[in-house]
Short mmCIF file of C-alpha atoms and ligand atoms in Angstrom, two decimals:
data_model
loop_
_atom_site.label_atom_id
_atom_site.label_comp_id
_atom_site.label_asym_id
_atom_site.label_seq_id
_atom_site.Cartn_x
_atom_site.Cartn_y
_atom_site.Cartn_z
CA MET A 1 5.67 -101.06 50.52
CA SER A 2 7.87 -101.80 47.51
CA ILE A 3 7.87 -100.11 44.13
CA LEU A 4 5.94 -103.11 42.80
CA SER A 5 2.87 -102.08 44.78
CA PHE A 6 3.39 -98.33 44.50
CA SER A 7 3.61 -96.40 41.23
CA PRO A 8 4.63 -92.82 42.01
CA ALA A 9 3.30 -90.11 39.72
CA ALA A 10 6.56 -88.26 40.41
CA LEU A 11 9.94 -89.70 41.34
CA THR A 12 10.10 -87.67 44.53
CA MET A 13 6.65 -88.76 45.73
CA LEU A 14 7.22 -91.22 48.53
CA SER A 15 4.99 -94.08 49.64
CA GLU A 16 3.69 -93.89 53.22
CA ASN A 17 6.34 -96.41 54.26
CA GLU A 18 9.18 -94.55 52.56
CA ARG A 19 8.08 -91.25 54.12
CA LEU A 20 7.95 -92.78 57.60
CA PHE A 21 11.43 -94.25 57.12
CA GLN A 22 12.75 -90.90 55.92
CA GLU A 23 11.26 -89.07 58.93
CA THR A 24 12.70 -91.56 61.44
CA VAL A 25 16.17 -91.34 59.93
CA ARG A 26 16.01 -87.53 59.70
CA GLU A 27 15.11 -87.33 63.39
CA PHE A 28 17.95 -89.67 64.37
CA ALA A 29 20.45 -87.79 62.16
CA THR A 30 19.55 -84.29 63.38
CA GLU A 31 19.07 -85.10 67.05
CA GLU A 32 21.57 -87.88 67.80
CA LEU A 33 24.17 -87.86 65.04
CA ALA A 34 24.67 -84.12 64.42
CA PRO A 35 26.15 -83.41 67.90
CA LYS A 36 28.83 -86.09 67.32
CA VAL A 37 29.97 -85.18 63.78
CA THR A 38 32.84 -82.78 64.57
CA GLU A 39 34.33 -85.00 67.26
CA MET A 40 34.16 -88.13 65.06
CA ASP A 41 35.86 -86.22 62.24
CA ARG A 42 38.64 -85.06 64.60
CA ALA A 43 39.05 -88.51 66.17
CA GLN A 44 38.89 -90.23 62.77
CA ALA A 45 36.59 -92.82 64.31
CA MET A 46 32.95 -93.86 64.45
CA ASP A 47 31.29 -93.26 67.80
CA PRO A 48 30.38 -96.75 69.15
CA GLY A 49 27.06 -95.37 70.45
CA ILE A 50 26.14 -94.20 66.94
CA VAL A 51 27.03 -97.61 65.49
CA SER A 52 24.78 -99.31 68.09
CA ARG A 53 21.91 -96.95 67.25
CA LEU A 54 22.29 -97.67 63.51
CA PHE A 55 21.78 -101.37 64.29
CA GLU A 56 18.90 -100.71 66.73
CA LEU A 57 17.07 -98.60 64.15
CA GLY A 58 17.39 -101.37 61.55
CA LEU A 59 19.58 -99.21 59.29
CA MET A 60 22.34 -101.83 59.00
CA GLY A 61 20.00 -104.48 57.61
CA ILE A 62 17.52 -102.56 55.49
CA GLU A 63 17.02 -105.21 52.79
CA ILE A 64 17.59 -108.24 55.02
CA PRO A 65 14.32 -110.17 55.17
CA GLU A 66 12.44 -109.99 58.48
CA GLN A 67 12.79 -113.76 58.98
CA TYR A 68 16.54 -113.11 59.56
CA GLY A 69 15.95 -110.17 61.87
CA GLY A 70 16.31 -107.52 59.17
CA THR A 71 14.07 -104.59 58.28
CA GLY A 72 12.67 -106.32 55.17
CA SER A 73 12.60 -103.16 53.10
CA ASP A 74 13.91 -102.46 49.59
CA PHE A 75 16.81 -100.91 47.67
CA PHE A 76 15.08 -97.55 47.21
CA THR A 77 14.68 -97.27 50.97
CA SER A 78 18.42 -97.91 51.42
CA VAL A 79 19.09 -95.01 49.06
CA LEU A 80 16.73 -92.71 51.00
CA VAL A 81 18.49 -93.66 54.25
CA VAL A 82 21.98 -92.97 52.83
CA GLU A 83 20.79 -89.58 51.53
CA GLU A 84 19.27 -88.55 54.88
CA ILE A 85 22.29 -89.62 56.96
CA SER A 86 24.76 -87.99 54.53
CA ARG A 87 22.94 -84.66 54.92
CA ILE A 88 24.37 -84.66 58.41
CA ASP A 89 27.49 -86.83 58.04
CA PRO A 90 28.69 -88.45 54.78
CA SER A 91 31.13 -90.63 56.80
CA VAL A 92 28.23 -92.36 58.50
CA GLY A 93 26.43 -92.30 55.15
CA VAL A 94 29.10 -94.48 53.54
CA PHE A 95 29.31 -96.71 56.63
CA VAL A 96 25.62 -97.57 56.16
CA ASP A 97 25.90 -97.59 52.37
CA VAL A 98 28.66 -100.24 52.17
CA GLN A 99 26.77 -102.47 54.61
CA ASN A 100 23.51 -102.29 52.67
CA THR A 101 24.22 -101.66 48.99
CA LEU A 102 27.42 -103.72 48.71
CA VAL A 103 27.68 -106.42 51.38
CA ILE A 104 24.02 -107.30 52.02
CA ASN A 105 23.15 -106.79 48.37
CA ALA A 106 25.90 -109.20 47.24
CA LEU A 107 24.77 -111.81 49.79
CA GLU A 108 21.14 -111.43 48.77
CA ARG A 109 21.94 -111.83 45.08
CA TRP A 110 24.69 -114.48 45.25
CA GLY A 111 24.47 -116.14 48.67
CA THR A 112 23.22 -119.68 49.22
CA ASP A 113 20.37 -120.26 51.67
CA ALA A 114 22.93 -121.54 54.19
CA GLN A 115 25.12 -118.42 53.77
CA LYS A 116 22.09 -116.17 54.24
CA ALA A 117 20.98 -118.11 57.32
CA GLU A 118 24.48 -117.81 58.79
CA HIS A 119 25.31 -114.19 57.98
CA PHE A 120 22.07 -112.19 57.66
CA PRO A 121 21.10 -112.41 61.36
CA ARG A 122 24.59 -111.18 62.39
CA LEU A 123 24.65 -108.37 59.82
CA ALA A 124 21.21 -107.20 60.97
CA LYS A 125 22.14 -107.38 64.66
CA ASP A 126 25.72 -106.26 65.30
CA THR A 127 28.21 -107.23 62.58
CA VAL A 128 29.62 -104.66 60.16
CA GLY A 129 30.50 -105.79 56.64
CA ALA A 130 33.22 -104.65 54.21
CA TYR A 131 33.81 -105.15 50.51
CA ALA A 132 37.43 -105.80 49.50
CA LEU A 133 38.18 -105.56 45.79
CA SER A 134 40.90 -102.88 45.35
CA GLU A 135 44.63 -103.49 45.73
CA VAL A 136 47.81 -101.40 45.45
CA GLY A 137 48.07 -102.02 41.70
CA SER A 138 44.42 -102.53 40.79
CA GLY A 139 41.85 -99.76 41.23
CA SER A 140 40.05 -98.73 38.05
CA ASP A 141 41.49 -101.90 36.48
CA ALA A 142 39.98 -103.93 39.30
CA PHE A 143 40.34 -107.29 37.56
CA ALA A 144 44.13 -106.98 37.54
CA LEU A 145 44.02 -108.04 41.20
CA GLN A 146 46.86 -110.22 42.55
CA CYS A 147 45.27 -111.66 45.70
CA ARG A 148 45.52 -115.43 45.27
CA ALA A 149 43.30 -118.32 46.46
CA ARG A 150 44.65 -121.87 46.23
CA GLN A 151 42.58 -125.01 46.63
CA ASP A 152 43.53 -126.63 49.91
CA GLY A 153 41.78 -129.91 50.70
CA ASP A 154 38.08 -129.16 50.63
CA GLY A 155 38.65 -125.44 51.20
CA TRP A 156 40.86 -122.56 50.08
CA THR A 157 43.93 -120.72 51.30
CA ILE A 158 44.05 -117.02 50.47
CA ASP A 159 47.19 -114.83 50.30
CA GLY A 160 47.49 -111.17 49.37
CA ARG A 161 46.85 -107.57 50.34
CA LYS A 162 43.78 -105.38 49.88
CA MET A 163 43.84 -101.57 49.89
CA TRP A 164 41.38 -98.79 50.70
CA ILE A 165 38.78 -100.97 52.38
CA THR A 166 35.89 -98.92 53.83
CA ASN A 167 34.67 -100.17 57.24
CA GLY A 168 37.91 -102.19 57.40
CA ALA A 169 38.50 -101.23 61.05
CA GLU A 170 34.99 -102.06 62.28
CA ALA A 171 33.99 -105.03 60.12
CA GLY A 172 33.50 -108.60 61.27
CA LEU A 173 32.76 -110.01 57.80
CA TYR A 174 34.66 -109.19 54.58
CA ILE A 175 33.82 -110.04 50.98
CA VAL A 176 37.32 -110.61 49.56
CA PHE A 177 38.01 -110.99 45.85
CA ALA A 178 40.93 -113.25 44.88
CA THR A 179 41.95 -115.17 41.78
CA VAL A 180 42.04 -118.96 41.79
CA ASP A 181 43.88 -118.98 38.44
CA PRO A 182 45.85 -115.95 37.24
CA ALA A 183 46.17 -117.52 33.76
CA ALA A 184 42.37 -117.42 33.41
CA ASP A 185 42.45 -113.61 33.64
CA TYR A 186 39.17 -112.19 35.00
CA LYS A 187 37.55 -115.64 34.81
CA GLY A 188 39.73 -116.75 37.72
CA ILE A 189 38.30 -114.14 40.07
CA THR A 190 36.28 -115.55 42.95
CA ALA A 191 34.49 -113.89 45.88
CA PHE A 192 35.09 -115.27 49.39
CA LEU A 193 33.41 -114.58 52.73
CA VAL A 194 36.23 -114.02 55.21
CA GLU A 195 35.77 -113.63 58.96
CA ARG A 196 37.79 -111.09 60.92
CA GLY A 197 38.92 -113.84 63.32
CA ASN A 198 40.36 -116.12 60.59
CA PRO A 199 44.01 -116.97 61.47
CA GLY A 200 46.34 -115.14 59.03
CA PHE A 201 43.89 -112.27 58.56
CA ALA A 202 44.91 -108.85 59.89
CA ILE A 203 43.97 -105.20 59.49
CA GLY A 204 46.94 -103.19 58.22
CA LYS A 205 47.45 -99.44 57.86
CA LYS A 206 44.47 -97.15 58.35
CA GLU A 207 44.60 -94.22 55.90
CA ASP A 208 44.79 -90.62 57.14
CA LYS A 209 42.43 -88.89 54.70
CA LEU A 210 41.31 -85.50 53.38
CA GLY A 211 37.62 -86.18 54.00
CA ILE A 212 35.12 -88.73 55.36
CA ARG A 213 37.64 -89.05 58.15
CA ALA A 214 35.35 -90.92 60.57
CA SER A 215 34.95 -93.64 57.95
CA SER A 216 37.81 -96.14 58.26
CA THR A 217 39.79 -96.96 55.10
CA CYS A 218 42.20 -99.83 55.72
CA GLU A 219 44.67 -102.21 54.23
CA LEU A 220 43.79 -105.90 54.73
CA ILE A 221 46.54 -108.48 55.11
CA LEU A 222 45.83 -112.09 54.18
CA ASP A 223 48.67 -114.51 54.96
CA GLY A 224 47.58 -118.10 54.46
CA VAL A 225 43.97 -117.43 55.45
CA ARG A 226 42.13 -120.76 55.36
CA VAL A 227 38.42 -120.78 54.51
CA GLY A 228 36.03 -123.65 53.80
CA ALA A 229 34.41 -124.42 50.45
CA ASP A 230 31.25 -122.83 51.86
CA ALA A 231 33.01 -119.44 51.99
CA VAL A 232 32.77 -119.03 48.21
CA LEU A 233 30.12 -116.41 47.37
CA GLY A 234 28.59 -117.27 44.00
CA GLN A 235 30.53 -119.64 41.75
CA VAL A 236 34.29 -120.21 41.59
CA GLY A 237 35.56 -118.09 38.67
CA GLN A 238 32.42 -115.92 38.66
CA GLY A 239 33.67 -113.35 41.16
CA TYR A 240 33.98 -110.77 38.39
CA LYS A 241 30.19 -110.92 38.01
CA VAL A 242 29.69 -110.51 41.76
CA ALA A 243 32.04 -107.50 41.68
CA ILE A 244 30.56 -105.78 38.61
CA GLU A 245 26.93 -106.34 39.45
CA THR A 246 27.31 -105.29 43.07
CA LEU A 247 29.22 -102.12 42.17
CA ASN A 248 26.65 -101.25 39.49
CA GLU A 249 24.06 -101.11 42.28
CA GLY A 250 26.35 -99.73 44.95
CA ARG A 251 27.21 -96.62 42.99
CA ILE A 252 23.60 -95.45 43.24
CA GLY A 253 24.26 -95.37 46.99
CA ILE A 254 27.30 -93.14 46.44
CA GLY A 255 25.08 -90.90 44.32
CA ALA A 256 22.72 -90.73 47.33
CA GLN A 257 25.63 -89.95 49.66
CA MET A 258 26.71 -87.04 47.45
CA LEU A 259 23.09 -85.87 47.05
CA GLY A 260 22.62 -85.77 50.82
CA LEU A 261 25.97 -83.99 51.27
CA ALA A 262 25.02 -81.26 48.76
CA GLN A 263 21.61 -80.80 50.40
CA GLY A 264 23.22 -80.58 53.84
CA ALA A 265 25.66 -77.90 52.67
CA LEU A 266 22.83 -75.89 51.11
CA ASP A 267 20.68 -76.19 54.28
CA HIS A 268 23.51 -74.72 56.39
CA THR A 269 24.10 -71.96 53.84
CA ILE A 270 20.47 -70.85 53.59
CA ARG A 271 20.41 -70.44 57.38
CA TYR A 272 23.74 -68.59 57.37
CA VAL A 273 22.97 -66.02 54.65
CA GLN A 274 19.70 -65.17 56.38
CA GLN A 275 21.45 -64.17 59.60
CA ARG A 276 24.83 -62.81 58.38
CA GLU A 277 24.61 -59.04 57.87
CA GLN A 278 26.73 -56.81 55.63
CA PHE A 279 25.88 -53.33 54.32
CA GLY A 280 23.23 -53.16 57.07
CA ARG A 281 21.18 -56.15 55.87
CA ALA A 282 21.26 -59.94 55.70
CA VAL A 283 23.49 -61.04 52.80
CA GLY A 284 20.66 -63.39 51.78
CA THR A 285 18.60 -60.35 50.76
CA PHE A 286 21.03 -59.57 47.92
CA GLN A 287 19.77 -60.88 44.60
CA GLY A 288 23.28 -62.05 43.66
CA VAL A 289 23.26 -64.39 46.68
CA GLN A 290 19.65 -65.50 46.10
CA PHE A 291 20.49 -66.48 42.50
CA GLN A 292 23.40 -68.62 43.70
CA ILE A 293 21.10 -70.36 46.22
CA ALA A 294 18.51 -70.93 43.47
CA GLU A 295 21.11 -72.41 41.10
CA MET A 296 22.40 -74.81 43.75
CA ALA A 297 18.88 -75.92 44.70
CA THR A 298 18.13 -76.61 41.03
CA GLU A 299 21.31 -78.68 40.58
CA ILE A 300 20.46 -80.65 43.71
CA GLU A 301 16.93 -81.32 42.50
CA ALA A 302 18.28 -82.57 39.15
CA THR A 303 20.67 -84.84 41.08
CA ARG A 304 17.80 -86.15 43.21
CA LEU A 305 15.81 -87.08 40.10
CA LEU A 306 18.77 -88.97 38.60
CA VAL A 307 19.50 -90.83 41.85
CA TYR A 308 15.87 -91.69 42.63
CA ASN A 309 15.22 -92.79 39.05
CA ALA A 310 18.21 -95.16 39.05
CA ALA A 311 17.19 -96.48 42.48
CA ARG A 312 13.55 -97.01 41.49
CA LEU A 313 14.57 -98.78 38.27
CA LYS A 314 16.89 -101.11 40.19
CA THR A 315 14.20 -101.76 42.84
CA ALA A 316 11.69 -102.60 40.10
CA GLY A 317 14.12 -105.02 38.42
CA GLU A 318 14.44 -102.84 35.30
CA PRO A 319 17.74 -102.09 33.47
CA PHE A 320 19.54 -99.36 35.42
CA VAL A 321 23.30 -99.57 34.80
CA VAL A 322 23.70 -96.47 32.59
CA LYS A 323 21.31 -94.43 34.74
CA ALA A 324 23.28 -95.47 37.85
CA ALA A 325 26.57 -94.34 36.27
CA MET A 326 24.97 -91.02 35.23
CA ALA A 327 23.54 -90.52 38.72
CA LYS A 328 26.88 -91.16 40.44
CA LEU A 329 28.80 -89.00 37.96
CA PHE A 330 26.40 -86.07 38.23
CA ALA A 331 25.86 -86.33 41.98
CA SER A 332 29.57 -86.34 42.80
CA GLU A 333 30.33 -83.39 40.51
CA THR A 334 27.31 -81.51 41.95
CA ALA A 335 28.44 -82.16 45.52
CA GLN A 336 31.87 -80.65 44.80
CA ARG A 337 30.44 -77.56 43.11
CA VAL A 338 27.77 -76.98 45.75
CA ALA A 339 30.07 -77.50 48.74
CA SER A 340 32.61 -75.08 47.22
CA ARG A 341 29.96 -72.42 46.52
CA CYS A 342 28.58 -72.85 50.07
CA ILE A 343 32.02 -72.01 51.49
CA ASP A 344 32.07 -68.88 49.29
CA LEU A 345 28.71 -67.82 50.72
CA HIS A 346 29.99 -68.26 54.29
CA GLY A 347 32.91 -65.92 53.49
CA GLY A 348 35.95 -66.31 55.76
CA TYR A 349 33.96 -68.29 58.35
CA GLY A 350 33.32 -70.97 55.75
CA PHE A 351 37.06 -71.56 55.54
CA THR A 352 37.25 -72.40 59.25
CA THR A 353 36.36 -75.58 61.11
CA GLU A 354 33.85 -73.55 63.15
CA TYR A 355 31.20 -74.03 60.43
CA PRO A 356 30.17 -77.41 58.99
CA VAL A 357 30.59 -76.54 55.29
CA GLU A 358 34.39 -76.86 55.52
CA LYS A 359 34.03 -80.55 56.41
CA LEU A 360 31.40 -81.16 53.74
CA TYR A 361 33.75 -79.61 51.14
CA ARG A 362 36.49 -82.06 52.17
CA ASP A 363 34.01 -84.96 52.24
CA ALA A 364 32.71 -84.14 48.74
CA LYS A 365 36.03 -84.96 47.07
CA ILE A 366 35.73 -88.73 47.52
CA GLY A 367 32.56 -88.95 45.39
CA THR A 368 34.47 -88.67 42.10
CA ILE A 369 36.92 -91.40 43.14
CA TYR A 370 35.47 -94.46 44.86
CA GLU A 371 33.15 -97.11 43.36
CA GLY A 372 34.55 -96.03 39.97
CA THR A 373 36.12 -92.65 39.21
CA SER A 374 34.21 -90.10 37.13
CA ASN A 375 36.22 -91.21 34.09
CA MET A 376 35.11 -94.81 34.64
CA GLN A 377 31.45 -93.72 34.92
CA LYS A 378 31.82 -91.88 31.60
CA GLN A 379 33.38 -95.00 30.09
CA THR A 380 30.37 -97.10 31.21
CA ILE A 381 27.90 -94.58 29.77
CA ALA A 382 29.76 -94.14 26.45
CA LYS A 383 30.27 -97.89 25.99
CA VAL A 384 26.52 -98.48 26.04
CA LEU A 385 25.67 -95.44 23.88
CA MET A 386 28.26 -96.30 21.23
CA ARG A 387 27.99 -100.05 20.90
C1 LIG B 1 38.25 -93.38 50.91
C2 LIG B 1 38.27 -94.56 49.98
C3 LIG B 1 37.46 -95.64 50.24
C4 LIG B 1 37.49 -96.76 49.39
N1 LIG B 1 36.74 -97.87 49.71
C5 LIG B 1 36.91 -99.01 48.99
C6 LIG B 1 36.28 -100.23 49.40
O1 LIG B 1 35.54 -100.27 50.38
N2 LIG B 1 36.54 -101.36 48.68
C7 LIG B 1 37.33 -101.34 47.58
O2 LIG B 1 37.52 -102.42 46.99
N3 LIG B 1 37.94 -100.22 47.16
C8 LIG B 1 37.75 -99.05 47.84
N4 LIG B 1 38.37 -97.89 47.44
C9 LIG B 1 39.20 -97.90 46.24
C10 LIG B 1 38.58 -97.09 45.10
O3 LIG B 1 37.51 -97.79 44.56
C11 LIG B 1 39.69 -96.79 44.08
O4 LIG B 1 40.55 -95.83 44.70
C12 LIG B 1 39.14 -96.25 42.79
O5 LIG B 1 38.46 -97.25 42.08
C13 LIG B 1 40.23 -95.68 41.87
O6 LIG B 1 41.29 -96.57 41.75
P1 LIG B 1 42.80 -96.06 41.99
O7 LIG B 1 42.82 -95.32 43.28
O8 LIG B 1 43.72 -97.21 41.85
O9 LIG B 1 43.05 -95.00 40.84
P2 LIG B 1 43.57 -95.34 39.36
O10 LIG B 1 42.78 -96.47 38.78
O11 LIG B 1 45.05 -95.49 39.42
O12 LIG B 1 43.20 -94.01 38.58
C14 LIG B 1 44.03 -92.84 38.54
C15 LIG B 1 43.40 -91.86 37.55
O13 LIG B 1 43.45 -92.44 36.22
C16 LIG B 1 42.16 -92.43 35.65
N5 LIG B 1 41.99 -93.63 34.81
C17 LIG B 1 42.35 -94.90 35.10
N6 LIG B 1 42.03 -95.72 34.07
C18 LIG B 1 41.43 -94.95 33.13
C19 LIG B 1 40.86 -95.19 31.84
N7 LIG B 1 40.82 -96.42 31.32
N8 LIG B 1 40.34 -94.15 31.16
C20 LIG B 1 40.36 -92.89 31.66
N9 LIG B 1 40.89 -92.59 32.88
C21 LIG B 1 41.41 -93.61 33.61
C22 LIG B 1 41.19 -92.45 36.82
O14 LIG B 1 39.93 -91.91 36.45
C23 LIG B 1 41.93 -91.57 37.83
O15 LIG B 1 41.64 -90.22 37.56
C24 LIG B 1 38.31 -96.75 48.25
C25 LIG B 1 39.12 -95.62 47.98
C26 LIG B 1 39.11 -94.55 48.83
C27 LIG B 1 40.02 -93.38 48.52
#
């Protein structure tokens, strides 16, 4: 059921469909994913069995219409899924998030019928997607990209390097942004659908990271990669719109990732303080500890309202850009504060890899950086308020 046929009296009230989805994902995450988290973090790799299960459960094609083999659900459901998975593992959370809120979303909004017919069935079944905008010299200033596409007969030849590409190691389909005319500034930017098997396309260095270590972050190398005219996603010279509009939506997913992470850290901590004894009693019986738990729960609830509101607005087709920036900004700052406080409440054990909060603390750091740093979210919010 979509938001159009369901008007919640409260943002956190879920439709029957949303609740069922949430329960299924929670069961998968706690029973199947949780036992694999530590090993995937150590190995810096996704477990292939987990990836297969994500496809089987329909979590890699949440908004893909059923006619293409997808789940046929909506954006809000994608956000719920990312939250639930990130409670257990934010690496898998972003794996699912990029597939749904960036790649599938961009294809749904900008793809032709032929592109949807070609790519949606694969993305729903077994193909991972990646979204390649950033380069060595262009991060926050994304439109300063240097990757170049030249007209070549009836197609295009693409040359350049991309940096930091999530799902780079696993993907079969990449949305690559390149300029067809550097003199045209951002109006030369064009989005292309590039296959992993294209001659001249290679995966470069995989980053060794502080957190979300099971999520691959790779360089992409494009040396004379030839694609047909039908590989252009949207219009030639309109890639900046594809990039901005997709990221505006995608950052709600990062808000959900950080929300789930914070909730996961708090869940572990509530259990821990109830069994850890000092001074002859559980540390959770001290009011000082209870107040810290209450403060964290309140911050998380405020985050949930911001994230759900942005997601419901986007799902309903209402303006959401400022709310999305606020949600991502607040969620990522909350995740850092909560994960840090949760380590404090675990004492020395929290500082070791024996307890899960150490990993969540490392994972939290990425929230203020990717899909627009906290400064860039503030810029988006202020620009609208002060125009
Ligand atoms: C793990 C990981 C995964 C990623 N996944 C992807 C992906 O899948 N696809 C993709 O395309 N990219 C991806 N990225 C790239 C990511 O989006 C960029 O790292 C991010 O946008 C920041 O760009 P930058 O690293 O170049 O930092 P910079 O832009 O160099 O920023 C450095 C600092 O300067 C500040 N700053 C910059 N400009 C301003 C300004 N105008 N006002 C105030 N402060 C400013 C920033 O806030 C930041 O604190 C990923 C990055 C990481 C680390």
